[in-house]
Amino acid sequence: MTLEELSDNFELLEDWEDKYRYIIDLGSKLPIFEEKLRTEEWKVQGCSSQVWLVPTVQENKLFFQGDSDAAIVKGLLSIVLMIFSGKTSQEIEKINGETIFTSLGLQENLSPSRRNGLFSMIEKIKYYAKNLKG
Amino acid sequence: MFDTQKVRLDFPIFSQRINGKENCFLDTAASAQKPLIVLEAMKKAYLETYANVHRGAYFLSEETTSKYEEARKTVQTFVNAASSKEIIFTRNATESINLVASTWGKRFLKANDEVLISEAEHHANLVPWQALRDEVGFTLKIFKIADNGDFSEEAFLKHLTPKTKLVAVTAMSNVLGTIFPIQKICKKAHQVGAKVLVDACQFAVHHQIDVQKLDCDFLAFSGHKTYGPTGIGVLYGKYDLLKEMPPYQFGGDMVDVVTYQNTTYALPPARFEAGTPAIVEAIGLAEALKYMQALGLEKIMQHEQELTTYATQRLSEIGGLVQIGTAPNKGGVFSFILQDIHPQDVAFILNKEGVSVRVGHHCSYPLVKRMGYESVMRASIGLYSTKEDIDTLVKALLKAKTFF
């Protein structure tokens, strides 16, 4: 799914309940995350649930896979991957995750103090974009 | 009869809506809401009589000093200490416990001694003793609690030996709600010559305290949990112990005679209150304690006990909900998990419904782990909590179940 399609789907959802049911559903559809990757190395710090994020570089592009043990966080993670995965470092650096989440009406998840990890996930992706040759 | 609806009017925050919903605040164990009367007392202190304490020979300072010392007397009455000189103002209970560790602990604990604490301690009554052990070399022993969270006298006595110099124990667990039999613990500890420090952070919110009857040697609690302001805590200590303890911090207001090379220290409590204290916070705390006393501790206890029974019953009706901490003698703290749903996910839905609960390890990580979890939800009540709050929680939990 593209970000545009996601945004269109979101507009059909009337209230927060439908929206979050949909987000949880998105998370449950993420590809299976390999058990051996659930290590400290790939953990995103600063979340009150566990979040893992693993980058790979292919033909100048960064691809990410990830997982979380909390369902809403996993759903938000799937949106993060939709936004950032498959882009070059330069593209990733230019993307303002905050603006996108705000336009999706999900800004309540963005504050660093919420500790649901969205903020930390985006920071981590930006960190990889800066430090991996993509 | 305890009129909760009337009581709630004393707390302006309950007129605030949360996410468009009624404010269902169930996190009093983390910090309590404040009655208006506390804020007004503090405002008055700042606007009408404010000056530093124990300093100036002028009206404002004398007024403030007398209010600050009256606050100490109010705390004395609240815990029924023999003298107001046994009451030391700190920042919070954490500092109270650290004060005992750094002063009494450093002076009197030796390498061959043992300090005994329970499995149910908050980090504040665990980490200071670990740190001191690393410095002094004594042995830190942990006595087990039962699987339902109850105090086990057998486990306690097993580790209580003539080598035990200090028993540091909570009076009420912030995770399990278990109420520990402090009077009995003190009696047994004293028989082997050990002192007892009581972490009364949770207990003080819900119960009458009588340090003379308990016969504890030290007792700590935080002002912000007993409906008072943040930044103020209490350490009670038996005077005979306090006067043998070295100072905690050094500076103004804690000295007797100072020359450029040497200083003698003031008697307790001044010895332990270096620098300008949290004057207005102490005044606010006194007002909060007087508020509780005016409502009646007995009545508060009865109201909360009824609510505890009700909440335990209602929560047990939710399929897939597991309550953690089911000791027969427990107060209004309810930890639980809901099926295999991540507590953070549940709390997200609860928050949308206006319900505030805490999620995580509640600064008691080893305890939560010992009960078999990494993270749990915790709902906790205060004197303003109602059956409706519990009903709202149950409804929100049932709703959360439909999401995952």
JSON list of C-alpha atoms in Angstrom, two decimals, chain B residues 142-348:
[
{"chain": "B", "resi": 142, "resn": "ILE", "atom": "CA", "xyz": [15.59, -10.38, 50.59]},
{"chain": "B", "resi": 143, "resn": "PHE", "atom": "CA", "xyz": [12.75, -12.28, 52.22]},
{"chain": "B", "resi": 144, "resn": "LYS", "atom": "CA", "xyz": [10.14, -13.89, 50.01]},
{"chain": "B", "resi": 145, "resn": "ILE", "atom": "CA", "xyz": [6.49, -13.03, 49.79]},
{"chain": "B", "resi": 146, "resn": "ALA", "atom": "CA", "xyz": [3.76, -15.56, 49.02]},
{"chain": "B", "resi": 147, "resn": "ASP", "atom": "CA", "xyz": [2.65, -16.06, 45.42]},
{"chain": "B", "resi": 148, "resn": "ASN", "atom": "CA", "xyz": [-0.57, -14.17, 46.09]},
{"chain": "B", "resi": 149, "resn": "GLY", "atom": "CA", "xyz": [1.53, -11.24, 47.30]},
{"chain": "B", "resi": 150, "resn": "ASP", "atom": "CA", "xyz": [0.93, -11.84, 50.99]},
{"chain": "B", "resi": 151, "resn": "PHE", "atom": "CA", "xyz": [3.49, -11.31, 53.74]},
{"chain": "B", "resi": 152, "resn": "SER", "atom": "CA", "xyz": [5.04, -14.58, 54.85]},
{"chain": "B", "resi": 153, "resn": "GLU", "atom": "CA", "xyz": [6.06, -14.55, 58.48]},
{"chain": "B", "resi": 154, "resn": "GLU", "atom": "CA", "xyz": [7.94, -17.78, 57.99]},
{"chain": "B", "resi": 155, "resn": "ALA", "atom": "CA", "xyz": [10.05, -16.34, 55.15]},
{"chain": "B", "resi": 156, "resn": "PHE", "atom": "CA", "xyz": [10.69, -13.19, 57.16]},
{"chain": "B", "resi": 157, "resn": "LEU", "atom": "CA", "xyz": [11.78, -15.03, 60.29]},
{"chain": "B", "resi": 158, "resn": "LYS", "atom": "CA", "xyz": [13.98, -17.35, 58.26]},
{"chain": "B", "resi": 159, "resn": "HIS", "atom": "CA", "xyz": [16.24, -14.45, 57.33]},
{"chain": "B", "resi": 160, "resn": "LEU", "atom": "CA", "xyz": [15.97, -12.47, 60.55]},
{"chain": "B", "resi": 161, "resn": "THR", "atom": "CA", "xyz": [19.11, -13.29, 62.52]},
{"chain": "B", "resi": 162, "resn": "PRO", "atom": "CA", "xyz": [21.23, -11.65, 65.22]},
{"chain": "B", "resi": 163, "resn": "LYS", "atom": "CA", "xyz": [23.33, -10.31, 62.32]},
{"chain": "B", "resi": 164, "resn": "THR", "atom": "CA", "xyz": [20.34, -8.33, 60.99]},
{"chain": "B", "resi": 165, "resn": "LYS", "atom": "CA", "xyz": [20.92, -4.69, 61.85]},
{"chain": "B", "resi": 166, "resn": "LEU", "atom": "CA", "xyz": [18.15, -3.18, 59.75]},
{"chain": "B", "resi": 167, "resn": "VAL", "atom": "CA", "xyz": [14.82, -4.34, 58.37]},
{"chain": "B", "resi": 168, "resn": "ALA", "atom": "CA", "xyz": [13.63, -1.97, 55.64]},
{"chain": "B", "resi": 169, "resn": "VAL", "atom": "CA", "xyz": [10.13, -2.82, 54.56]},
{"chain": "B", "resi": 170, "resn": "THR", "atom": "CA", "xyz": [7.08, -1.36, 52.88]},
{"chain": "B", "resi": 171, "resn": "ALA", "atom": "CA", "xyz": [3.88, -0.98, 54.89]},
{"chain": "B", "resi": 172, "resn": "MET", "atom": "CA", "xyz": [1.82, -1.37, 51.72]},
{"chain": "B", "resi": 173, "resn": "SER", "atom": "CA", "xyz": [3.05, -2.60, 48.36]},
{"chain": "B", "resi": 174, "resn": "ASN", "atom": "CA", "xyz": [2.65, -0.13, 45.50]},
{"chain": "B", "resi": 175, "resn": "VAL", "atom": "CA", "xyz": [2.15, -3.03, 43.07]},
{"chain": "B", "resi": 176, "resn": "LEU", "atom": "CA", "xyz": [0.30, -5.68, 45.04]},
{"chain": "B", "resi": 177, "resn": "GLY", "atom": "CA", "xyz": [-1.56, -3.58, 47.58]},
{"chain": "B", "resi": 178, "resn": "THR", "atom": "CA", "xyz": [-0.49, -6.01, 50.31]},
{"chain": "B", "resi": 179, "resn": "ILE", "atom": "CA", "xyz": [-0.49, -4.50, 53.76]},
{"chain": "B", "resi": 180, "resn": "PHE", "atom": "CA", "xyz": [2.47, -5.67, 55.81]},
{"chain": "B", "resi": 181, "resn": "PRO", "atom": "CA", "xyz": [2.07, -6.32, 59.56]},
{"chain": "B", "resi": 182, "resn": "ILE", "atom": "CA", "xyz": [4.51, -3.62, 60.60]},
{"chain": "B", "resi": 183, "resn": "GLN", "atom": "CA", "xyz": [3.87, -3.84, 64.32]},
{"chain": "B", "resi": 184, "resn": "LYS", "atom": "CA", "xyz": [4.72, -7.54, 64.31]},
{"chain": "B", "resi": 185, "resn": "ILE", "atom": "CA", "xyz": [7.75, -7.00, 62.07]},
{"chain": "B", "resi": 186, "resn": "CYS", "atom": "CA", "xyz": [9.06, -4.32, 64.44]},
{"chain": "B", "resi": 187, "resn": "LYS", "atom": "CA", "xyz": [8.58, -6.55, 67.46]},
{"chain": "B", "resi": 188, "resn": "LYS", "atom": "CA", "xyz": [10.42, -9.48, 65.90]},
{"chain": "B", "resi": 189, "resn": "ALA", "atom": "CA", "xyz": [13.18, -7.26, 64.52]},
{"chain": "B", "resi": 190, "resn": "HIS", "atom": "CA", "xyz": [13.74, -5.57, 67.85]},
{"chain": "B", "resi": 191, "resn": "GLN", "atom": "CA", "xyz": [14.08, -8.97, 69.51]},
{"chain": "B", "resi": 192, "resn": "VAL", "atom": "CA", "xyz": [17.24, -9.56, 67.49]},
{"chain": "B", "resi": 193, "resn": "GLY", "atom": "CA", "xyz": [18.42, -5.98, 67.97]},
{"chain": "B", "resi": 194, "resn": "ALA", "atom": "CA", "xyz": [17.61, -4.75, 64.46]},
{"chain": "B", "resi": 195, "resn": "LYS", "atom": "CA", "xyz": [16.16, -1.35, 63.63]},
{"chain": "B", "resi": 196, "resn": "VAL", "atom": "CA", "xyz": [13.15, -1.03, 61.33]},
{"chain": "B", "resi": 197, "resn": "LEU", "atom": "CA", "xyz": [12.62, 1.48, 58.54]},
{"chain": "B", "resi": 198, "resn": "VAL", "atom": "CA", "xyz": [9.08, 1.61, 57.14]},
{"chain": "B", "resi": 199, "resn": "ASP", "atom": "CA", "xyz": [8.33, 2.81, 53.63]},
{"chain": "B", "resi": 200, "resn": "ALA", "atom": "CA", "xyz": [4.85, 4.19, 54.30]},
{"chain": "B", "resi": 201, "resn": "CYS", "atom": "CA", "xyz": [4.40, 5.90, 50.93]},
{"chain": "B", "resi": 202, "resn": "GLN", "atom": "CA", "xyz": [1.28, 3.97, 50.00]},
{"chain": "B", "resi": 203, "resn": "PHE", "atom": "CA", "xyz": [0.14, 3.18, 53.52]},
{"chain": "B", "resi": 204, "resn": "ALA", "atom": "CA", "xyz": [0.02, 6.85, 54.56]},
{"chain": "B", "resi": 205, "resn": "VAL", "atom": "CA", "xyz": [-2.45, 7.65, 51.79]},
{"chain": "B", "resi": 206, "resn": "HIS", "atom": "CA", "xyz": [-5.05, 5.29, 53.15]},
{"chain": "B", "resi": 207, "resn": "HIS", "atom": "CA", "xyz": [-4.42, 4.58, 56.81]},
{"chain": "B", "resi": 208, "resn": "GLN", "atom": "CA", "xyz": [-3.97, 6.01, 60.22]},
{"chain": "B", "resi": 209, "resn": "ILE", "atom": "CA", "xyz": [-0.33, 5.86, 61.29]},
{"chain": "B", "resi": 210, "resn": "ASP", "atom": "CA", "xyz": [0.83, 5.56, 64.86]},
{"chain": "B", "resi": 211, "resn": "VAL", "atom": "CA", "xyz": [4.61, 5.32, 64.97]},
{"chain": "B", "resi": 212, "resn": "GLN", "atom": "CA", "xyz": [4.60, 4.82, 68.73]},
{"chain": "B", "resi": 213, "resn": "LYS", "atom": "CA", "xyz": [2.23, 1.91, 68.52]},
{"chain": "B", "resi": 214, "resn": "LEU", "atom": "CA", "xyz": [4.07, 0.41, 65.54]},
{"chain": "B", "resi": 215, "resn": "ASP", "atom": "CA", "xyz": [7.32, 1.07, 67.41]},
{"chain": "B", "resi": 216, "resn": "CYS", "atom": "CA", "xyz": [9.17, 1.55, 64.09]},
{"chain": "B", "resi": 217, "resn": "ASP", "atom": "CA", "xyz": [12.52, 3.34, 64.18]},
{"chain": "B", "resi": 218, "resn": "PHE", "atom": "CA", "xyz": [12.19, 5.23, 60.91]},
{"chain": "B", "resi": 219, "resn": "LEU", "atom": "CA", "xyz": [9.20, 5.89, 58.68]},
{"chain": "B", "resi": 220, "resn": "ALA", "atom": "CA", "xyz": [9.12, 7.65, 55.32]},
{"chain": "B", "resi": 221, "resn": "PHE", "atom": "CA", "xyz": [6.35, 9.02, 53.15]},
{"chain": "B", "resi": 222, "resn": "SER", "atom": "CA", "xyz": [5.84, 11.53, 50.34]},
{"chain": "B", "resi": 223, "resn": "GLY", "atom": "CA", "xyz": [3.66, 14.61, 50.49]},
{"chain": "B", "resi": 224, "resn": "HIS", "atom": "CA", "xyz": [2.42, 14.39, 46.91]},
{"chain": "B", "resi": 225, "resn": "LYS", "atom": "CA", "xyz": [0.81, 11.02, 47.55]},
{"chain": "B", "resi": 226, "resn": "THR", "atom": "CA", "xyz": [-1.07, 12.23, 50.62]},
{"chain": "B", "resi": 227, "resn": "TYR", "atom": "CA", "xyz": [-2.89, 14.92, 48.60]},
{"chain": "B", "resi": 228, "resn": "GLY", "atom": "CA", "xyz": [-0.14, 17.48, 49.26]},
{"chain": "B", "resi": 229, "resn": "PRO", "atom": "CA", "xyz": [2.29, 19.24, 46.92]},
{"chain": "B", "resi": 230, "resn": "THR", "atom": "CA", "xyz": [5.29, 17.73, 45.17]},
{"chain": "B", "resi": 231, "resn": "GLY", "atom": "CA", "xyz": [8.76, 18.48, 46.51]},
{"chain": "B", "resi": 232, "resn": "ILE", "atom": "CA", "xyz": [8.04, 17.65, 50.14]},
{"chain": "B", "resi": 233, "resn": "GLY", "atom": "CA", "xyz": [8.49, 14.39, 51.98]},
{"chain": "B", "resi": 234, "resn": "VAL", "atom": "CA", "xyz": [8.73, 13.23, 55.56]},
{"chain": "B", "resi": 235, "resn": "LEU", "atom": "CA", "xyz": [11.17, 11.20, 57.54]},
{"chain": "B", "resi": 236, "resn": "TYR", "atom": "CA", "xyz": [10.17, 10.20, 61.03]},
{"chain": "B", "resi": 237, "resn": "GLY", "atom": "CA", "xyz": [12.96, 8.89, 63.24]},
{"chain": "B", "resi": 238, "resn": "LYS", "atom": "CA", "xyz": [13.14, 8.08, 66.93]},
{"chain": "B", "resi": 239, "resn": "TYR", "atom": "CA", "xyz": [14.93, 10.99, 68.54]},
{"chain": "B", "resi": 240, "resn": "ASP", "atom": "CA", "xyz": [17.55, 8.84, 70.25]},
{"chain": "B", "resi": 241, "resn": "LEU", "atom": "CA", "xyz": [18.56, 7.54, 66.83]},
{"chain": "B", "resi": 242, "resn": "LEU", "atom": "CA", "xyz": [18.41, 10.90, 65.07]},
{"chain": "B", "resi": 243, "resn": "LYS", "atom": "CA", "xyz": [20.70, 12.56, 67.56]},
{"chain": "B", "resi": 244, "resn": "GLU", "atom": "CA", "xyz": [23.42, 9.96, 66.98]},
{"chain": "B", "resi": 245, "resn": "MET", "atom": "CA", "xyz": [23.27, 10.39, 63.21]},
{"chain": "B", "resi": 246, "resn": "PRO", "atom": "CA", "xyz": [25.74, 12.55, 61.26]},
{"chain": "B", "resi": 247, "resn": "PRO", "atom": "CA", "xyz": [24.39, 15.27, 58.96]},
{"chain": "B", "resi": 248, "resn": "TYR", "atom": "CA", "xyz": [23.05, 14.39, 55.51]},
{"chain": "B", "resi": 249, "resn": "GLN", "atom": "CA", "xyz": [24.01, 17.57, 53.67]},
{"chain": "B", "resi": 250, "resn": "PHE", "atom": "CA", "xyz": [26.00, 20.57, 54.80]},
{"chain": "B", "resi": 251, "resn": "GLY", "atom": "CA", "xyz": [25.29, 24.28, 54.68]},
{"chain": "B", "resi": 252, "resn": "GLY", "atom": "CA", "xyz": [23.08, 26.85, 56.29]},
{"chain": "B", "resi": 253, "resn": "ASP", "atom": "CA", "xyz": [20.47, 26.21, 58.95]},
{"chain": "B", "resi": 254, "resn": "MET", "atom": "CA", "xyz": [21.99, 22.91, 60.10]},
{"chain": "B", "resi": 255, "resn": "VAL", "atom": "CA", "xyz": [24.91, 24.27, 62.10]},
{"chain": "B", "resi": 256, "resn": "ASP", "atom": "CA", "xyz": [25.56, 25.15, 65.70]},
{"chain": "B", "resi": 257, "resn": "VAL", "atom": "CA", "xyz": [28.92, 26.98, 65.82]},
{"chain": "B", "resi": 258, "resn": "VAL", "atom": "CA", "xyz": [30.91, 27.67, 62.68]},
{"chain": "B", "resi": 259, "resn": "THR", "atom": "CA", "xyz": [34.50, 28.89, 62.41]},
{"chain": "B", "resi": 260, "resn": "TYR", "atom": "CA", "xyz": [36.55, 28.93, 59.22]},
{"chain": "B", "resi": 261, "resn": "GLN", "atom": "CA", "xyz": [38.05, 25.57, 60.08]},
{"chain": "B", "resi": 262, "resn": "ASN", "atom": "CA", "xyz": [35.42, 23.75, 62.15]},
{"chain": "B", "resi": 263, "resn": "THR", "atom": "CA", "xyz": [31.71, 23.42, 62.63]},
{"chain": "B", "resi": 264, "resn": "THR", "atom": "CA", "xyz": [29.47, 21.80, 65.18]},
{"chain": "B", "resi": 265, "resn": "TYR", "atom": "CA", "xyz": [26.06, 20.74, 64.03]},
{"chain": "B", "resi": 266, "resn": "ALA", "atom": "CA", "xyz": [22.61, 21.64, 65.20]},
{"chain": "B", "resi": 267, "resn": "LEU", "atom": "CA", "xyz": [20.37, 19.13, 66.93]},
{"chain": "B", "resi": 268, "resn": "PRO", "atom": "CA", "xyz": [17.72, 17.25, 64.93]},
{"chain": "B", "resi": 269, "resn": "PRO", "atom": "CA", "xyz": [15.64, 18.04, 63.02]},
{"chain": "B", "resi": 270, "resn": "ALA", "atom": "CA", "xyz": [17.63, 21.14, 61.90]},
{"chain": "B", "resi": 271, "resn": "ARG", "atom": "CA", "xyz": [20.77, 19.01, 61.48]},
{"chain": "B", "resi": 272, "resn": "PHE", "atom": "CA", "xyz": [19.09, 17.23, 58.57]},
{"chain": "B", "resi": 273, "resn": "GLU", "atom": "CA", "xyz": [17.55, 20.25, 56.87]},
{"chain": "B", "resi": 274, "resn": "ALA", "atom": "CA", "xyz": [20.49, 22.07, 55.30]},
{"chain": "B", "resi": 275, "resn": "GLY", "atom": "CA", "xyz": [19.68, 25.15, 53.26]},
{"chain": "B", "resi": 276, "resn": "THR", "atom": "CA", "xyz": [16.34, 26.79, 52.66]},
{"chain": "B", "resi": 277, "resn": "PRO", "atom": "CA", "xyz": [13.74, 24.05, 52.92]},
{"chain": "B", "resi": 278, "resn": "ALA", "atom": "CA", "xyz": [10.57, 23.59, 50.88]},
{"chain": "B", "resi": 279, "resn": "ILE", "atom": "CA", "xyz": [8.76, 26.04, 53.15]},
{"chain": "B", "resi": 280, "resn": "VAL", "atom": "CA", "xyz": [5.53, 26.57, 51.29]},
{"chain": "B", "resi": 281, "resn": "GLU", "atom": "CA", "xyz": [5.35, 22.90, 50.32]},
{"chain": "B", "resi": 282, "resn": "ALA", "atom": "CA", "xyz": [5.56, 21.98, 54.01]},
{"chain": "B", "resi": 283, "resn": "ILE", "atom": "CA", "xyz": [2.67, 24.35, 54.70]},
{"chain": "B", "resi": 284, "resn": "GLY", "atom": "CA", "xyz": [0.75, 22.76, 51.83]},
{"chain": "B", "resi": 285, "resn": "LEU", "atom": "CA", "xyz": [1.46, 19.28, 53.12]},
{"chain": "B", "resi": 286, "resn": "ALA", "atom": "CA", "xyz": [0.19, 20.22, 56.59]},
{"chain": "B", "resi": 287, "resn": "GLU", "atom": "CA", "xyz": [-3.02, 21.49, 55.00]},
{"chain": "B", "resi": 288, "resn": "ALA", "atom": "CA", "xyz": [-3.42, 18.22, 53.09]},
{"chain": "B", "resi": 289, "resn": "LEU", "atom": "CA", "xyz": [-2.95, 16.14, 56.23]},
{"chain": "B", "resi": 290, "resn": "LYS", "atom": "CA", "xyz": [-5.42, 18.33, 58.12]},
{"chain": "B", "resi": 291, "resn": "TYR", "atom": "CA", "xyz": [-7.84, 17.83, 55.24]},
{"chain": "B", "resi": 292, "resn": "MET", "atom": "CA", "xyz": [-7.53, 14.06, 55.60]},
{"chain": "B", "resi": 293, "resn": "GLN", "atom": "CA", "xyz": [-7.95, 14.30, 59.35]},
{"chain": "B", "resi": 294, "resn": "ALA", "atom": "CA", "xyz": [-11.02, 16.49, 58.99]},
{"chain": "B", "resi": 295, "resn": "LEU", "atom": "CA", "xyz": [-12.62, 13.91, 56.69]},
{"chain": "B", "resi": 296, "resn": "GLY", "atom": "CA", "xyz": [-11.60, 11.29, 59.22]},
{"chain": "B", "resi": 297, "resn": "LEU", "atom": "CA", "xyz": [-8.98, 8.62, 58.59]},
{"chain": "B", "resi": 298, "resn": "GLU", "atom": "CA", "xyz": [-11.37, 5.95, 59.82]},
{"chain": "B", "resi": 299, "resn": "LYS", "atom": "CA", "xyz": [-13.99, 7.04, 57.31]},
{"chain": "B", "resi": 300, "resn": "ILE", "atom": "CA", "xyz": [-11.47, 7.23, 54.49]},
{"chain": "B", "resi": 301, "resn": "MET", "atom": "CA", "xyz": [-10.28, 3.72, 55.32]},
{"chain": "B", "resi": 302, "resn": "GLN", "atom": "CA", "xyz": [-13.81, 2.37, 55.42]},
{"chain": "B", "resi": 303, "resn": "HIS", "atom": "CA", "xyz": [-14.75, 4.01, 52.12]},
{"chain": "B", "resi": 304, "resn": "GLU", "atom": "CA", "xyz": [-11.65, 2.69, 50.39]},
{"chain": "B", "resi": 305, "resn": "GLN", "atom": "CA", "xyz": [-12.04, -0.77, 51.86]},
{"chain": "B", "resi": 306, "resn": "GLU", "atom": "CA", "xyz": [-15.56, -0.99, 50.45]},
{"chain": "B", "resi": 307, "resn": "LEU", "atom": "CA", "xyz": [-14.28, 0.22, 47.11]},
{"chain": "B", "resi": 308, "resn": "THR", "atom": "CA", "xyz": [-11.43, -2.30, 47.19]},
{"chain": "B", "resi": 309, "resn": "THR", "atom": "CA", "xyz": [-13.86, -5.15, 47.73]},
{"chain": "B", "resi": 310, "resn": "TYR", "atom": "CA", "xyz": [-16.07, -3.81, 44.95]},
{"chain": "B", "resi": 311, "resn": "ALA", "atom": "CA", "xyz": [-13.18, -3.38, 42.49]},
{"chain": "B", "resi": 312, "resn": "THR", "atom": "CA", "xyz": [-11.78, -6.83, 43.23]},
{"chain": "B", "resi": 313, "resn": "GLN", "atom": "CA", "xyz": [-15.21, -8.32, 42.54]},
{"chain": "B", "resi": 314, "resn": "ARG", "atom": "CA", "xyz": [-15.85, -6.32, 39.35]},
{"chain": "B", "resi": 315, "resn": "LEU", "atom": "CA", "xyz": [-12.40, -7.04, 37.93]},
{"chain": "B", "resi": 316, "resn": "SER", "atom": "CA", "xyz": [-12.82, -10.75, 38.62]},
{"chain": "B", "resi": 317, "resn": "GLU", "atom": "CA", "xyz": [-15.89, -10.72, 36.38]},
{"chain": "B", "resi": 318, "resn": "ILE", "atom": "CA", "xyz": [-13.80, -9.84, 33.31]},
{"chain": "B", "resi": 319, "resn": "GLY", "atom": "CA", "xyz": [-12.84, -12.95, 31.39]},
{"chain": "B", "resi": 320, "resn": "GLY", "atom": "CA", "xyz": [-9.12, -13.24, 30.78]},
{"chain": "B", "resi": 321, "resn": "LEU", "atom": "CA", "xyz": [-8.22, -10.68, 33.41]},
{"chain": "B", "resi": 322, "resn": "VAL", "atom": "CA", "xyz": [-5.63, -11.85, 35.90]},
{"chain": "B", "resi": 323, "resn": "GLN", "atom": "CA", "xyz": [-5.24, -9.89, 39.14]},
{"chain": "B", "resi": 324, "resn": "ILE", "atom": "CA", "xyz": [-1.73, -9.74, 40.52]},
{"chain": "B", "resi": 325, "resn": "GLY", "atom": "CA", "xyz": [-1.63, -9.41, 44.28]},
{"chain": "B", "resi": 326, "resn": "THR", "atom": "CA", "xyz": [-4.61, -10.97, 45.99]},
{"chain": "B", "resi": 327, "resn": "ALA", "atom": "CA", "xyz": [-3.51, -11.03, 49.61]},
{"chain": "B", "resi": 328, "resn": "PRO", "atom": "CA", "xyz": [-6.46, -11.07, 52.03]},
{"chain": "B", "resi": 329, "resn": "ASN", "atom": "CA", "xyz": [-5.21, -7.90, 53.68]},
{"chain": "B", "resi": 330, "resn": "LYS", "atom": "CA", "xyz": [-4.77, -5.49, 50.80]},
{"chain": "B", "resi": 331, "resn": "GLY", "atom": "CA", "xyz": [-5.50, -1.86, 50.05]},
{"chain": "B", "resi": 332, "resn": "GLY", "atom": "CA", "xyz": [-6.77, -0.09, 46.94]},
{"chain": "B", "resi": 333, "resn": "VAL", "atom": "CA", "xyz": [-4.06, -0.98, 44.45]},
{"chain": "B", "resi": 334, "resn": "PHE", "atom": "CA", "xyz": [-5.02, -3.34, 41.64]},
{"chain": "B", "resi": 335, "resn": "SER", "atom": "CA", "xyz": [-2.40, -4.72, 39.29]},
{"chain": "B", "resi": 336, "resn": "PHE", "atom": "CA", "xyz": [-3.57, -6.91, 36.46]},
{"chain": "B", "resi": 337, "resn": "ILE", "atom": "CA", "xyz": [-3.07, -8.09, 32.94]},
{"chain": "B", "resi": 338, "resn": "LEU", "atom": "CA", "xyz": [-5.76, -8.67, 30.34]},
{"chain": "B", "resi": 339, "resn": "GLN", "atom": "CA", "xyz": [-5.39, -11.85, 28.30]},
{"chain": "B", "resi": 340, "resn": "ASP", "atom": "CA", "xyz": [-2.17, -11.63, 26.32]},
{"chain": "B", "resi": 341, "resn": "ILE", "atom": "CA", "xyz": [-2.78, -8.02, 25.32]},
{"chain": "B", "resi": 342, "resn": "HIS", "atom": "CA", "xyz": [0.16, -5.72, 25.91]},
{"chain": "B", "resi": 343, "resn": "PRO", "atom": "CA", "xyz": [-0.64, -3.50, 28.92]},
{"chain": "B", "resi": 344, "resn": "GLN", "atom": "CA", "xyz": [0.36, -0.46, 26.89]},
{"chain": "B", "resi": 345, "resn": "ASP", "atom": "CA", "xyz": [-2.27, -1.30, 24.28]},
{"chain": "B", "resi": 346, "resn": "VAL", "atom": "CA", "xyz": [-4.94, -1.63, 26.93]},
{"chain": "B", "resi": 347, "resn": "ALA", "atom": "CA", "xyz": [-3.91, 1.64, 28.56]},
{"chain": "B", "resi": 348, "resn": "PHE", "atom": "CA", "xyz": [-4.15, 3.39, 25.20]}
]
